[in-house]
Amino acid sequence: DLHRAAGRRLDHVNMAGALLQGSILEGLTLADGTLAGANLSHARLRGATLKNVALTGSLWLGVDARDSDLRRLRFDGVSLAGADLR
């Protein structure tokens, strides 16, 4: 359950259709996986680590991912309007 994943490490996760809008996922580590058709709009991902993750057909509208470590991500058909990825 990613709704309670703040501060946890998740490896090799492959999820489709996850409804995580507005979730607090600060400090989450997600490595070597895929998120397809996920809605993370307005989720808080501050200080998260995403590495080797494919993101397809997902909504990241207004995501707060400041101070996150985002490496080797593949965005395909992802809406990022208003997302803060600094």
XYZ file of N, CA, C and O in Angstrom:
344
model
N 0.847 -1.178 0.000
C 0.000 0.000 0.000
C 0.889 1.235 0.000
O 1.487 1.571 1.017
N 0.971 1.913 -1.124
C 1.843 3.080 -1.234
C 1.336 4.273 -0.432
O 2.089 5.185 -0.133
N 0.078 4.301 -0.047
C -0.426 5.414 0.767
C 0.328 5.516 2.089
O 0.395 6.559 2.701
N 0.894 4.417 2.560
C 1.637 4.397 3.827
C 3.126 4.153 3.590
O 3.795 3.584 4.441
N 3.622 4.565 2.443
C 4.992 4.253 2.059
C 6.005 5.329 2.424
O 7.182 5.162 2.146
N 5.595 6.409 3.042
C 6.539 7.469 3.396
C 7.688 6.887 4.208
O 7.483 6.133 5.154
N 8.910 7.200 3.765
C 10.101 6.749 4.479
C 10.485 5.303 4.229
O 11.491 4.840 4.749
N 9.727 4.582 3.421
C 10.036 3.170 3.159
C 10.810 3.009 1.861
O 10.790 3.858 0.995
N 11.457 1.856 1.724
C 12.161 1.501 0.493
C 11.386 0.382 -0.195
O 11.090 -0.638 0.429
N 11.071 0.601 -1.485
C 10.350 -0.382 -2.269
C 11.146 -0.659 -3.543
O 11.396 0.251 -4.327
N 11.546 -1.888 -3.720
C 12.306 -2.280 -4.905
C 11.462 -3.174 -5.805
O 10.655 -3.978 -5.318
N 11.678 -3.039 -7.098
C 11.039 -3.895 -8.108
C 9.517 -3.877 -8.006
O 8.861 -4.908 -8.111
N 8.959 -2.683 -7.781
C 7.512 -2.526 -7.693
C 6.975 -2.188 -9.078
O 7.474 -1.287 -9.741
N 5.958 -2.919 -9.502
C 5.296 -2.656 -10.768
C 3.817 -2.468 -10.474
O 3.128 -3.413 -10.108
N 3.364 -1.215 -10.613
C 1.979 -0.886 -10.258
C 1.271 -0.266 -11.447
O 1.870 0.505 -12.193
N 0.000 -0.574 -11.562
C -0.839 0.035 -12.591
C -2.075 0.624 -11.927
O -2.687 -0.020 -11.072
N -2.411 1.846 -12.320
C -3.634 2.479 -11.862
C -3.647 2.903 -10.407
O -4.718 3.055 -9.824
N -2.491 3.126 -9.805
C -2.429 3.531 -8.395
C -3.030 4.931 -8.225
O -2.664 5.859 -8.925
N -3.948 5.077 -7.293
C -4.590 6.358 -7.018
C -3.961 6.953 -5.766
O -4.364 6.647 -4.651
N -2.946 7.766 -5.976
C -2.142 8.302 -4.875
C -2.211 9.818 -4.782
O -1.367 10.436 -4.154
N -3.222 10.425 -5.404
C -3.312 11.877 -5.388
C -3.415 12.369 -3.948
O -4.126 11.816 -3.131
N -2.609 13.404 -3.678
C -2.595 14.009 -2.359
C -1.884 13.201 -1.283
O -1.842 13.604 -0.130
N -1.285 12.072 -1.639
C -0.599 11.227 -0.656
C 0.680 11.879 -0.151
O 1.347 12.621 -0.866
N 1.025 11.592 1.090
C 2.285 12.048 1.666
C 3.271 10.891 1.563
O 3.139 9.886 2.258
N 4.214 11.025 0.636
C 5.184 9.966 0.345
C 6.604 10.465 0.571
O 7.544 9.998 -0.077
N 6.771 11.389 1.500
C 8.077 11.990 1.752
C 9.069 10.930 2.219
O 8.742 10.070 3.039
N 10.279 10.986 1.644
C 11.330 10.051 2.026
C 11.193 8.667 1.423
O 11.997 7.788 1.686
N 10.195 8.451 0.587
C 10.016 7.159 -0.087
C 11.206 6.877 -0.989
O 11.718 7.775 -1.653
N 11.658 5.633 -1.032
C 12.639 5.191 -2.019
C 11.960 4.153 -2.893
O 11.463 3.140 -2.394
N 11.914 4.421 -4.188
C 11.326 3.509 -5.163
C 12.386 3.244 -6.217
O 12.869 4.175 -6.861
N 12.788 1.985 -6.360
C 13.869 1.660 -7.290
C 13.486 0.476 -8.175
O 12.843 -0.466 -7.731
N 13.917 0.577 -9.432
C 13.800 -0.522 -10.384
C 12.366 -1.021 -10.535
O 12.059 -2.183 -10.284
N 11.469 -0.114 -10.957
C 10.078 -0.519 -11.115
C 9.352 0.305 -12.149
O 9.957 1.070 -12.901
N 8.035 0.152 -12.176
C 7.195 0.897 -13.097
C 5.936 1.377 -12.372
O 5.418 0.708 -11.484
N 5.480 2.556 -12.779
C 4.190 3.086 -12.364
C 3.455 3.451 -13.647
O 3.869 4.362 -14.363
N 2.401 2.732 -13.957
C 1.631 2.969 -15.176
C 0.230 3.435 -14.799
O -0.416 2.833 -13.930
N -0.217 4.502 -15.428
C -1.559 4.999 -15.180
C -1.786 5.445 -13.748
O -2.908 5.408 -13.257
N -0.736 5.878 -13.082
C -0.843 6.297 -11.677
C -1.249 7.760 -11.591
O -0.866 8.578 -12.417
N -2.007 8.097 -10.566
C -2.361 9.485 -10.304
C -1.676 9.912 -9.012
O -2.073 9.499 -7.928
N -0.618 10.700 -9.153
C 0.109 11.241 -8.006
C -0.117 12.747 -7.883
O 0.645 13.428 -7.222
N -1.162 13.262 -8.497
C -1.419 14.695 -8.473
C -1.437 15.219 -7.044
O -2.074 14.646 -6.164
N -0.669 16.286 -6.838
C -0.563 16.986 -5.552
C -0.018 16.102 -4.427
O -0.203 16.419 -3.251
N 0.664 15.027 -4.782
C 1.325 14.185 -3.775
C 2.573 14.902 -3.267
O 3.164 15.726 -3.971
N 2.962 14.605 -2.047
C 4.182 15.178 -1.459
C 5.265 14.116 -1.465
O 5.202 13.154 -0.716
N 6.246 14.320 -2.350
C 7.372 13.395 -2.519
C 8.684 14.038 -2.081
O 9.746 13.618 -2.515
N 8.621 15.030 -1.214
C 9.851 15.736 -0.802
C 10.840 14.752 -0.191
O 10.488 13.908 0.626
N 12.095 14.874 -0.641
C 13.156 14.030 -0.098
C 13.073 12.579 -0.539
O 13.775 11.724 -0.011
N 12.238 12.283 -1.523
C 12.111 10.909 -2.017
C 13.267 10.569 -2.949
O 13.960 11.441 -3.464
N 13.477 9.283 -3.151
C 14.449 8.797 -4.120
C 13.715 7.888 -5.094
O 13.093 6.908 -4.680
N 13.761 8.238 -6.374
C 13.222 7.390 -7.426
C 14.368 7.113 -8.385
O 14.978 8.045 -8.918
N 14.669 5.837 -8.587
C 15.814 5.456 -9.404
C 15.425 4.286 -10.293
O 14.858 3.299 -9.812
N 15.706 4.411 -11.578
C 15.390 3.369 -12.557
C 13.904 3.033 -12.550
O 13.507 1.876 -12.429
N 13.076 4.070 -12.682
C 11.628 3.868 -12.662
C 11.043 4.371 -13.978
O 11.372 5.463 -14.431
N 10.165 3.575 -14.571
C 9.444 3.973 -15.774
C 8.065 4.465 -15.355
O 7.333 3.765 -14.647
N 7.733 5.679 -15.765
C 6.447 6.293 -15.447
C 5.702 6.484 -16.757
O 6.159 7.229 -17.622
N 4.585 5.809 -16.926
C 3.846 5.895 -18.183
C 2.386 6.238 -17.929
O 1.772 5.730 -16.986
N 1.870 7.117 -18.775
C 0.464 7.479 -18.713
C -0.004 7.910 -17.342
O -1.098 7.548 -16.921
N 0.798 8.687 -16.652
C 0.492 9.054 -15.268
C 0.260 10.556 -15.119
O 0.663 11.344 -15.950
N -0.383 10.924 -14.023
C -0.623 12.324 -13.687
C 0.248 12.712 -12.507
O 0.163 12.110 -11.438
N 1.098 13.720 -12.712
C 1.955 14.277 -11.662
C 1.664 15.755 -11.519
O 2.543 16.551 -11.278
N 0.420 16.145 -11.647
C 0.033 17.554 -11.599
C 0.271 18.102 -10.200
O -0.239 17.570 -9.215
N 1.077 19.152 -10.104
C 1.322 19.808 -8.833
C 2.085 18.984 -7.808
O 2.053 19.289 -6.618
N 2.780 17.953 -8.235
C 3.577 17.132 -7.309
C 4.683 17.979 -6.683
O 5.323 18.778 -7.355
N 4.907 17.802 -5.392
C 5.996 18.482 -4.691
C 7.108 17.465 -4.459
O 7.046 16.659 -3.546
N 8.097 17.489 -5.346
C 9.222 16.557 -5.245
C 10.527 17.307 -4.989
O 11.605 16.854 -5.365
N 10.412 18.457 -4.312
C 11.624 19.226 -4.004
C 12.567 18.396 -3.147
O 12.136 17.579 -2.334
N 13.852 18.621 -3.370
C 14.917 17.958 -2.614
C 14.910 16.435 -2.785
O 15.415 15.705 -1.935
N 14.314 15.966 -3.871
C 14.293 14.524 -4.156
C 15.449 14.142 -5.056
O 15.991 14.964 -5.785
N 15.824 12.887 -5.000
C 16.865 12.321 -5.855
C 16.155 11.535 -6.950
O 15.667 10.426 -6.704
N 16.055 12.135 -8.135
C 15.343 11.533 -9.257
C 16.365 11.158 -10.321
O 16.905 12.027 -10.999
N 16.638 9.866 -10.448
C 17.666 9.419 -11.398
C 17.139 8.305 -12.295
O 16.440 7.406 -11.843
N 17.541 8.395 -13.550
C 17.219 7.395 -14.556
C 15.715 7.078 -14.590
O 15.303 5.929 -14.554
N 14.916 8.150 -14.658
C 13.476 7.997 -14.793
C 13.103 8.107 -16.255
O 13.711 8.870 -17.011
N 12.101 7.350 -16.654
C 11.591 7.450 -18.020
C 10.145 7.920 -17.935
O 9.301 7.237 -17.358
N 9.891 9.120 -18.455
C 8.546 9.682 -18.488
C 7.975 9.473 -19.880
O 8.551 9.911 -20.863
N 6.826 8.821 -19.973
C 6.162 8.602 -21.256
C 4.667 8.869 -21.054
O 3.996 8.113 -20.344
N 4.196 9.976 -21.619
C 2.790 10.310 -21.480
C 2.418 10.721 -20.070
O 1.336 10.418 -19.587
N 3.335 11.448 -19.399
C 3.104 11.891 -18.024
C 2.807 13.388 -18.027
O 3.549 14.169 -18.610
N 1.728 13.786 -17.367
C 1.390 15.204 -17.230
C 2.076 15.751 -15.998
O 1.845 15.264 -14.889
N 2.943 16.752 -16.198
C 3.760 17.316 -15.122
C 3.410 18.769 -14.804
O 4.165 19.423 -14.090
N 2.295 19.280 -15.288
C 1.953 20.688 -15.086
C 1.966 21.041 -13.596
O 1.355 20.371 -12.787
N 2.711 22.086 -13.265
C 2.770 22.569 -11.890
C 3.627 21.727 -10.959
O 3.729 22.041 -9.775
N 4.259 20.669 -11.457
C 5.109 19.825 -10.612
C 6.388 20.563 -10.263
O 6.949 21.276 -11.085
N 6.842 20.402 -9.036
C 8.087 21.022 -8.586
C 9.113 19.917 -8.376
O 9.046 19.166 -7.408
N 10.040 19.810 -9.328
C 11.035 18.735 -9.330
C 12.428 19.253 -8.978
O 13.421 18.599 -9.268
N 12.519 20.414 -8.321
C 13.826 20.985 -7.991
C 14.558 20.143 -6.974
O 14.033 19.576 -6.071
